[in-house]
Short mmCIF file of C-alpha atoms and ligand atoms in Angstrom, two decimals:
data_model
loop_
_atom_site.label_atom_id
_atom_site.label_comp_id
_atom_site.label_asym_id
_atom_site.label_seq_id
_atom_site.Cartn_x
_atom_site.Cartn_y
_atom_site.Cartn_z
CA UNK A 1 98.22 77.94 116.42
CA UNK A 2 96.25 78.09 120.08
CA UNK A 3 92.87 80.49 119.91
CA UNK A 4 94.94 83.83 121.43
CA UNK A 5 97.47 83.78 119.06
CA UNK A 6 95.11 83.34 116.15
CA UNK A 7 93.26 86.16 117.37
CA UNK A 8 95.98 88.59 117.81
CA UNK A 9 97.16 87.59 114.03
CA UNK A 10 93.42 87.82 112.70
CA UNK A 11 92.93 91.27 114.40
CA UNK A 12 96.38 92.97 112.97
CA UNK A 13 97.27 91.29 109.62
CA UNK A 14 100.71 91.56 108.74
CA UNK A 15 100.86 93.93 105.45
CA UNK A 16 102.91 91.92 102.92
CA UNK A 17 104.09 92.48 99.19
CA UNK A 18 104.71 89.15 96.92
CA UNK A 19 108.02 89.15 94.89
CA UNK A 20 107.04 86.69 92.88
CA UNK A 21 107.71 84.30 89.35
CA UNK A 22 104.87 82.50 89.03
CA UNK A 23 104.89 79.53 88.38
CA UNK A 24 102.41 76.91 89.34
CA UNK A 25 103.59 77.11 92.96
CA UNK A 26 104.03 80.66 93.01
CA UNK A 27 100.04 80.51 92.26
CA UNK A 28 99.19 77.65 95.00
CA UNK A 29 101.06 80.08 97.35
CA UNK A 30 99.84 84.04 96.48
CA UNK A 31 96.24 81.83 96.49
CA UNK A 32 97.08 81.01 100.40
CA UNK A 33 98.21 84.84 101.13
CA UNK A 34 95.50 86.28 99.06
CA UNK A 35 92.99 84.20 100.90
CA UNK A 36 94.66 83.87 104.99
CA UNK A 37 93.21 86.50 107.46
CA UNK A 38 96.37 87.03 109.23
CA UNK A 39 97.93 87.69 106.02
CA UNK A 40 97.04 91.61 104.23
CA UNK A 41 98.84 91.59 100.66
CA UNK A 42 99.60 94.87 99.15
CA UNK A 43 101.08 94.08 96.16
CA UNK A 44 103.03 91.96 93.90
CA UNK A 45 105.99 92.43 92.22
CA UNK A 46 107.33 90.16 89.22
CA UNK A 47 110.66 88.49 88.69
CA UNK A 48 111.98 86.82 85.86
CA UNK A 49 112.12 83.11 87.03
CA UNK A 50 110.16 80.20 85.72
CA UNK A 51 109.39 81.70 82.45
CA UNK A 52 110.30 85.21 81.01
CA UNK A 53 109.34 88.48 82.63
CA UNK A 54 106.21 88.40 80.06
CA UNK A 55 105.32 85.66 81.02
CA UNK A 56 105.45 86.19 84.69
CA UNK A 57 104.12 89.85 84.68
CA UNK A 58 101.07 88.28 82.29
CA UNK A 59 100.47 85.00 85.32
CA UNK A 60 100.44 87.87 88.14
CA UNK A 61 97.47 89.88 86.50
CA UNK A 62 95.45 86.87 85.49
CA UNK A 63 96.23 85.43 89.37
CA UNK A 64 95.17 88.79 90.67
CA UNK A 65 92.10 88.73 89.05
CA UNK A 66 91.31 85.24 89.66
CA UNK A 67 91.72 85.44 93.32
CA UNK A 68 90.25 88.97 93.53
CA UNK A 69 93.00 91.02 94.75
CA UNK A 70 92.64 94.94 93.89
CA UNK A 71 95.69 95.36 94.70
CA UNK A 72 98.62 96.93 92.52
CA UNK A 73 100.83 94.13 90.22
CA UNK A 74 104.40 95.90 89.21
CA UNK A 75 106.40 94.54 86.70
CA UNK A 76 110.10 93.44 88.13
CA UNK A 77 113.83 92.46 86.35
CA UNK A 78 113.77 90.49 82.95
CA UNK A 79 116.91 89.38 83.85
CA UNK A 80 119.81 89.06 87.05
CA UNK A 81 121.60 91.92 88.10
CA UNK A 82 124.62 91.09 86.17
CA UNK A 83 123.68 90.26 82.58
CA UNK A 84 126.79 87.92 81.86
CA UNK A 85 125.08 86.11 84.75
CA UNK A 86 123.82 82.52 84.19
CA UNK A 87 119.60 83.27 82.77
CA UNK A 88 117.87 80.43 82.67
CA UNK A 89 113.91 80.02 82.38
CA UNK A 90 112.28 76.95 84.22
CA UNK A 91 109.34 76.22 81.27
CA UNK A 92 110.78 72.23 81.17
CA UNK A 93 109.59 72.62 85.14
CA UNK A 94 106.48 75.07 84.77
CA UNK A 95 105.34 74.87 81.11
CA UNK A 96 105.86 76.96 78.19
CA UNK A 97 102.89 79.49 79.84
CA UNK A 98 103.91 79.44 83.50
CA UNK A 99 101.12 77.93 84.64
CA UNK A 100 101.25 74.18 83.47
CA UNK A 101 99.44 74.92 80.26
CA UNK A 102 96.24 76.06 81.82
CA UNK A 103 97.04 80.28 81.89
CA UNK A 104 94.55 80.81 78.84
CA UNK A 105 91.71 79.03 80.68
CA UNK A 106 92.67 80.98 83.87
CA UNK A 107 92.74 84.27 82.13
CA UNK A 108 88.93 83.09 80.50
CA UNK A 109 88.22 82.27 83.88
CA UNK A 110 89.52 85.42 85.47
CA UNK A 111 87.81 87.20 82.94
CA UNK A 112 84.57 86.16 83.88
CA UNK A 113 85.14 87.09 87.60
CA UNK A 114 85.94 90.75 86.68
CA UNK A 115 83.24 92.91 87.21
CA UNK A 116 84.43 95.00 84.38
CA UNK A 117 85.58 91.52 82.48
CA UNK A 118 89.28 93.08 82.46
CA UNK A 119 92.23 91.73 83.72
CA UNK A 120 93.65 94.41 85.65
CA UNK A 121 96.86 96.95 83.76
CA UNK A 122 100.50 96.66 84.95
CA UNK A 123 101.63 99.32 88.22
CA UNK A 124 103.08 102.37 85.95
CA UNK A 125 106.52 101.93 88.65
CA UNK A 126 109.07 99.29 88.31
CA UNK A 127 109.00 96.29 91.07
CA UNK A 128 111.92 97.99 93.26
CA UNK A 129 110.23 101.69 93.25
CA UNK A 130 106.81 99.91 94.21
CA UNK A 131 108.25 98.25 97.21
CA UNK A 132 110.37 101.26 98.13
CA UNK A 133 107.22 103.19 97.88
CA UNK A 134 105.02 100.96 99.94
CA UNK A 135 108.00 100.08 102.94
CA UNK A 136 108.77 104.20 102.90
CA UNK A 137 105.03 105.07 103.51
CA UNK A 138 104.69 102.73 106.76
CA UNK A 139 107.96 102.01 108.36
CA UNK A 140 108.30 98.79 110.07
CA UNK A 141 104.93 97.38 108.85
CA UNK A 142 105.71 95.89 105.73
CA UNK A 143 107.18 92.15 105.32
CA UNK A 144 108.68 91.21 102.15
CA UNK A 145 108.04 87.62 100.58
CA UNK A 146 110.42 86.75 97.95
CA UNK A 147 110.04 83.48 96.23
CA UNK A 148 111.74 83.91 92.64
CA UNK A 149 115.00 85.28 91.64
CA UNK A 150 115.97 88.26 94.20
CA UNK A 151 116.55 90.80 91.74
CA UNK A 152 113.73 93.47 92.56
CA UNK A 153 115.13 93.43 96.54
CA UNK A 154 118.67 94.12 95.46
CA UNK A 155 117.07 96.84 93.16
CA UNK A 156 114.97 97.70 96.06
CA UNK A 157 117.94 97.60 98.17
CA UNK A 158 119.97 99.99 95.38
CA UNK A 159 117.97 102.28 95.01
CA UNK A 160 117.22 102.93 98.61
CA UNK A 161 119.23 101.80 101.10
CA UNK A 162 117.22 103.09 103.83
CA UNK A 163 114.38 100.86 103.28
CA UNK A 164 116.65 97.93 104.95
CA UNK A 165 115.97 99.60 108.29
CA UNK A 166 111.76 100.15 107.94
CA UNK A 167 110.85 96.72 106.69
CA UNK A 168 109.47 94.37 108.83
CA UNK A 169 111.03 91.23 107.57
CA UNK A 170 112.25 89.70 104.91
CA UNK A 171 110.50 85.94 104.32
CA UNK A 172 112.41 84.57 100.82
CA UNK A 173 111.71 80.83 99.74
CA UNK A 174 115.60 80.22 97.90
CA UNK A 175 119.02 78.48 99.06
CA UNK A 176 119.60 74.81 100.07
CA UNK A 177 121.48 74.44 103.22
CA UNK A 178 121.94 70.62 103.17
CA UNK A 179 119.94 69.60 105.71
CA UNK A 180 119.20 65.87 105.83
CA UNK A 181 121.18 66.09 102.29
CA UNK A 182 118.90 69.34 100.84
CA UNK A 183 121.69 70.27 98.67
CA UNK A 184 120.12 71.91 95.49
CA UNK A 185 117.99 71.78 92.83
CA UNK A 186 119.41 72.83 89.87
CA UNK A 187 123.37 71.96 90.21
CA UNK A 188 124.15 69.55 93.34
CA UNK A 189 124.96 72.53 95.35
CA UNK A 190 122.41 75.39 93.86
CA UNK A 191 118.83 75.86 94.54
CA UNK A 192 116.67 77.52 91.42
CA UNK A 193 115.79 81.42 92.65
CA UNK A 194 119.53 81.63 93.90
CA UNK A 195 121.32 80.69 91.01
CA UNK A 196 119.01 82.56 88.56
CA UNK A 197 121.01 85.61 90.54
CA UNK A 198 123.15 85.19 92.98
CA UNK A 199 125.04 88.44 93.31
CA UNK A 200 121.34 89.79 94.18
CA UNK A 201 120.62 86.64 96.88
CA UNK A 202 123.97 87.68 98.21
CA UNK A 203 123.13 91.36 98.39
CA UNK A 204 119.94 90.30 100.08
CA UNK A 205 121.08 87.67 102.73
CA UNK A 206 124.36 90.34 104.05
CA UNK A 207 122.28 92.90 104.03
CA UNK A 208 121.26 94.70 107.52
CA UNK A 209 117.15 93.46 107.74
CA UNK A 210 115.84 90.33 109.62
CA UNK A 211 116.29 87.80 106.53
CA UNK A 212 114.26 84.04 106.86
CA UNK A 213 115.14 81.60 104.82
CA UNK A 214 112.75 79.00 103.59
CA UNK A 215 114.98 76.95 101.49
CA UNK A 216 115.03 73.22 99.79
CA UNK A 217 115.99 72.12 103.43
CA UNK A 218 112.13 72.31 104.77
CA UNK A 219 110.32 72.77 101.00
CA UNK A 220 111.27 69.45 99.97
CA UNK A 221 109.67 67.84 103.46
CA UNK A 222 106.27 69.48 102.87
CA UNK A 223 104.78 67.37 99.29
CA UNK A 224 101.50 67.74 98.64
CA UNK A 225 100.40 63.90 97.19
CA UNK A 226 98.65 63.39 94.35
CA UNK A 227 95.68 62.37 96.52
CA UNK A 228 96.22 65.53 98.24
CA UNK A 229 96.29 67.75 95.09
CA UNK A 230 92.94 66.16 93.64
CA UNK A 231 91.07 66.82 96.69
CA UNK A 232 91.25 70.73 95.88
CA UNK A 233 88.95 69.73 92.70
CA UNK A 234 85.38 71.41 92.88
CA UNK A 235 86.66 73.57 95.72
CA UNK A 236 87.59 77.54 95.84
CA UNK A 237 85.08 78.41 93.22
CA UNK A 238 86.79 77.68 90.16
CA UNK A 239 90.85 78.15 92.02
CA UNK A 240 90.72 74.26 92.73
CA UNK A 241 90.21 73.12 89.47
CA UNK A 242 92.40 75.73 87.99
CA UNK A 243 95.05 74.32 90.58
CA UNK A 244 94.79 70.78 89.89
CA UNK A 245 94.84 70.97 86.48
CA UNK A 246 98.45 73.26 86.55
CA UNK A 247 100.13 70.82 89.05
CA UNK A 248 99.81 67.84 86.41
CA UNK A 249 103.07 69.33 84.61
CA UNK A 250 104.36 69.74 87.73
CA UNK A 251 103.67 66.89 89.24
CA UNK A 252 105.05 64.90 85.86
CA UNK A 253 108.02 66.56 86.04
CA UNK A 254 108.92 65.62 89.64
CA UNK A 255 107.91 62.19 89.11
CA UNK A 256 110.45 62.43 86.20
CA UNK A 257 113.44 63.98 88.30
CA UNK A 258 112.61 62.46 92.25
CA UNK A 259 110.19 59.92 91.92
CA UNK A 260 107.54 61.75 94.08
CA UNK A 261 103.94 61.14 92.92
CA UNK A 262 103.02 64.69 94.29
CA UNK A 263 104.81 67.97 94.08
CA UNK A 264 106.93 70.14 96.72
CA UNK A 265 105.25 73.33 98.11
CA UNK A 266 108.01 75.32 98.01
CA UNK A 267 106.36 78.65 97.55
CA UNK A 268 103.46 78.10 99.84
CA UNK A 269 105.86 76.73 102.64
CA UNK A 270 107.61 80.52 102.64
CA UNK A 271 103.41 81.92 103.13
CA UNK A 272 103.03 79.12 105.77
CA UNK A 273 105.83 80.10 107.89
CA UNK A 274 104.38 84.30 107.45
CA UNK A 275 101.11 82.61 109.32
CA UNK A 276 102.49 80.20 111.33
CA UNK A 277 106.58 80.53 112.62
CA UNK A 278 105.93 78.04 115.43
CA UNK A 279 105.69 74.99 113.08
CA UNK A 280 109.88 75.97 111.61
CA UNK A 281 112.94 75.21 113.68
CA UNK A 282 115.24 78.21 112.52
CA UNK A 283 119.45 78.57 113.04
CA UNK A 284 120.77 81.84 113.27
CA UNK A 285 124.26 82.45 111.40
CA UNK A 286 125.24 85.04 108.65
CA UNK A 287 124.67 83.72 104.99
CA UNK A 288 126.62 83.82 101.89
CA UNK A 289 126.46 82.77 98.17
CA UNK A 290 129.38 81.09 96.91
CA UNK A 291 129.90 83.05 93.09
CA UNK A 292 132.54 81.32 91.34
CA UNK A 293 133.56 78.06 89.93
CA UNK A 294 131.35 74.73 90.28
CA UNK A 295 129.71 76.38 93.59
CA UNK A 296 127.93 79.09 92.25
CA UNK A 297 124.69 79.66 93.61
CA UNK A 298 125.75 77.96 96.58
CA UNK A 299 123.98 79.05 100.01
CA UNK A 300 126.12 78.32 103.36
CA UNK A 301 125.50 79.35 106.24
CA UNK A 302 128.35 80.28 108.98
CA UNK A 303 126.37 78.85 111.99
CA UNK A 304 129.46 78.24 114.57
CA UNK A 305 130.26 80.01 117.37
CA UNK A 306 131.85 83.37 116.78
CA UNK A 307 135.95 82.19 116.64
CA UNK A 308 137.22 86.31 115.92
CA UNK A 309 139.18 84.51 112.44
CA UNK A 310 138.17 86.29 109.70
CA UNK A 311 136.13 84.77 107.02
CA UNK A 312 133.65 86.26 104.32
CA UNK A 313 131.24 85.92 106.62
CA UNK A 314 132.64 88.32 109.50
CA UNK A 315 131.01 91.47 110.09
CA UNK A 316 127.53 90.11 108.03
CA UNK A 317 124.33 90.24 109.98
CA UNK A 318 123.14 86.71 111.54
CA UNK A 319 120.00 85.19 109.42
CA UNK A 320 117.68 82.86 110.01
CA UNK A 321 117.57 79.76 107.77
CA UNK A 322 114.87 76.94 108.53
CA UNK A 323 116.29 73.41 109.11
CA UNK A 324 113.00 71.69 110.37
CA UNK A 325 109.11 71.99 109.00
CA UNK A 326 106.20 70.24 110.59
CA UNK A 327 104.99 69.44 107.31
CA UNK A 328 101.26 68.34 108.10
CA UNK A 329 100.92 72.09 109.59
CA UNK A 330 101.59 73.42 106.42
CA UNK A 331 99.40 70.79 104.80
CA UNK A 332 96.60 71.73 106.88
CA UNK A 333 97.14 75.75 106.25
CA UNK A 334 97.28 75.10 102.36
CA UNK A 335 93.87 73.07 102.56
CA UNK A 336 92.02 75.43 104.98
CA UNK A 337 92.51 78.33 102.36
CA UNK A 338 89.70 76.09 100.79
CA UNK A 339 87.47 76.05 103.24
CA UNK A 340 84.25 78.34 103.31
CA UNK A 341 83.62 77.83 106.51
CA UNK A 342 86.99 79.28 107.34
CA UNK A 343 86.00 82.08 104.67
CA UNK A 344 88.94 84.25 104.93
CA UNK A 345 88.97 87.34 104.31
CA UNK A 346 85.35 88.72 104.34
CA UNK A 347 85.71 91.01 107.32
CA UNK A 348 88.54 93.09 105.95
CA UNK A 349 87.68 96.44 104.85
CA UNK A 350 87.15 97.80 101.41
CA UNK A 351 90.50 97.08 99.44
CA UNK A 352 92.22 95.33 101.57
CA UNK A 353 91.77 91.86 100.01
CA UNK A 354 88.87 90.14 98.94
O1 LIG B 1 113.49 75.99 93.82
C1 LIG B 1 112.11 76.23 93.94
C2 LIG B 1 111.78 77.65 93.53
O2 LIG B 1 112.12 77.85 92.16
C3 LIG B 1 110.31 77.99 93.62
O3 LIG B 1 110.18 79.35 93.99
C4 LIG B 1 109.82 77.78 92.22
O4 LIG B 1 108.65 78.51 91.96
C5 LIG B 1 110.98 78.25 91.42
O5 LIG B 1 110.92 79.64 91.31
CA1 LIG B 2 108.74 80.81 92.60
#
């Protein structure tokens, strides 16, 4: 990013509420929003995803505290929007806890950090009325980053269907699109927070808001190496540690399944391009999920030139899905949240981050 643009970002964060399942990197990535000054998070919302809704709601509030965010955690959908819909919980992927193991000595860690040694209460509103809430009291400000299952923004999207005209954008890390043979993660065609539900990614993608998508096509470019992941020991007050030590399931299990020594940043990729657009290549073209038969979960993407046939895609708004990463840029973003020189958020006012 040249100096102007950084300046511009710095001086008028974008306000931003995490729809999240964490997840080990769910965690890498809220620590890069929590701690980048061009980022301002308001909230987080849970999903079901890579372990049960208690087990996601209970990795938020130990996160929040750990990274010092006073900011409001609301507890999302146990489950898709359809419950004969396939349910399936990634623990072989992110541990029986969420967190590779290591969420007891985060919440002891946490727990330390908290002035009043308490990790902070659930939101008393549901995921979708907390993000209705927050988009209805600033129109156009707020931009939505979904990485799990897309449940709370179809909720959100039920519930109020005005809120698809007064949010900023919607950032969601999901879908596959088959670039450079990205196909999916779960089934050969499905990527994980699509097929957990995807009647809601559908719902979300033809819906009338500016969608991106950050899918397997550009997550599975950016992998943080093994060398990579041990530097953040020692570093972030106790965060590094805490990180290193959740990405060894991780990192076992994609050893196990792709042969990587390292992990993808899936998650923090969807932060990175929130901070910095310039280093995506984006296609524009309506999106749909296939439902039925072998497909399901499928994301495709109708990127030709308008023909006037008619297809299940005519008459849906044109996305944006990313088809190229300059992975070292998101490297380089992931490791600077690290830095104290580069000591993020300090200036912000009271409660807006810490
Ligand atoms: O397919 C990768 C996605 O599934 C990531 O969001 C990961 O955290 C899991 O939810
Ligand atoms: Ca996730």
């Amino acid at each position: 990013m040249n100096d102007k643009k950084a300046a511009k970002r710095f001086a008028h964060p974008m306000p931003v509420i995490f729809d999240t399942d964490p997840g080990i990197d769910d965690a890498m990535a809220l620590y890069l929003l929590a701690r980048h000054p061009a980022l301002d998070l308001r909230a987080i919302t849970t999903v079901f995803g890579n372990g049960s809704i208690a087990v996601t709601n209970r990795n938020a509030r130990i996160l929040a505290a750990l990274y010092q965010q006073a900011v409001p955690v609301a507890a999302g959908a146990a489950g898709p929007l359809h419950d004969n819909a396939l349910r399936e919980f990634s623990s072989h992927v992110h541990g029986d806890d969420g967190l590779g193991g290591v969420a007891d000595l985060a919440e002891r860690t946490a727990l330390a950090l908290s002035p009043n040694a308490q990790i902070p209460p659930l939101d008393a509103r549901p995921a979708h009325q907390l993000i209705c809430d927050l988009v209805n009291a600033e129109p156009g400000a707020i931009t939505l980053i979904a990485v799990g299952p897309l449940t709370n923004l179809a909720l959100a999207l039920r519930h109020d269907p005005s809120i698809a005209s007064k949010v900023h954008q919607v950032i969601v890390m999901g879908g596959a699109f088959g670039t450079a043979g990205r196909c999916g993660n779960v089934t050969p065609v499905a990527e994980a927070n699509v097929i957990n539900d995807p009647e809601a990614a559908d719902l979300v993608f033809t819906a009338d808001w500016p969608v991106v998508i950050v899918g397997l096509d550009v997550t599975q470019e950016v992998v943080m190496e093994e060398s990579y992941l041990a530097s953040m020991q020692g570093r972030g007050g106790a965060v590094g540690d805490f990180l290193w030590q959740a990405t060894r399931h991780y990192q076992d299990f994609y050893f196990g399944c792709d042969g990587i020594k390292g992990i993808y940043a899936h998650d923090a990729s969807a932060i990175a391009y929130a901070i910095e657009p310039e280093a995506f290549t984006l296609r524009s073209g309506p999106v749909r999920v296939a439902m039925e038969g072998i497909a399901r979960g499928q994301t495709i993407q109708d990127f030709r030139k308008p023909s006037g046939a008619q297809t299940p895609w005519s008459g849906c708004p044109s996305q944006q899905v990313c088809i190229g990463v300059q992975a070292e840029r998101v490297l380089a973003l992931f490791d600077q949240a690290f830095d104290p020189a580069f000591d993020l958020n300090t200036d912000r006012p009271a409660g807006q981050g810490a």
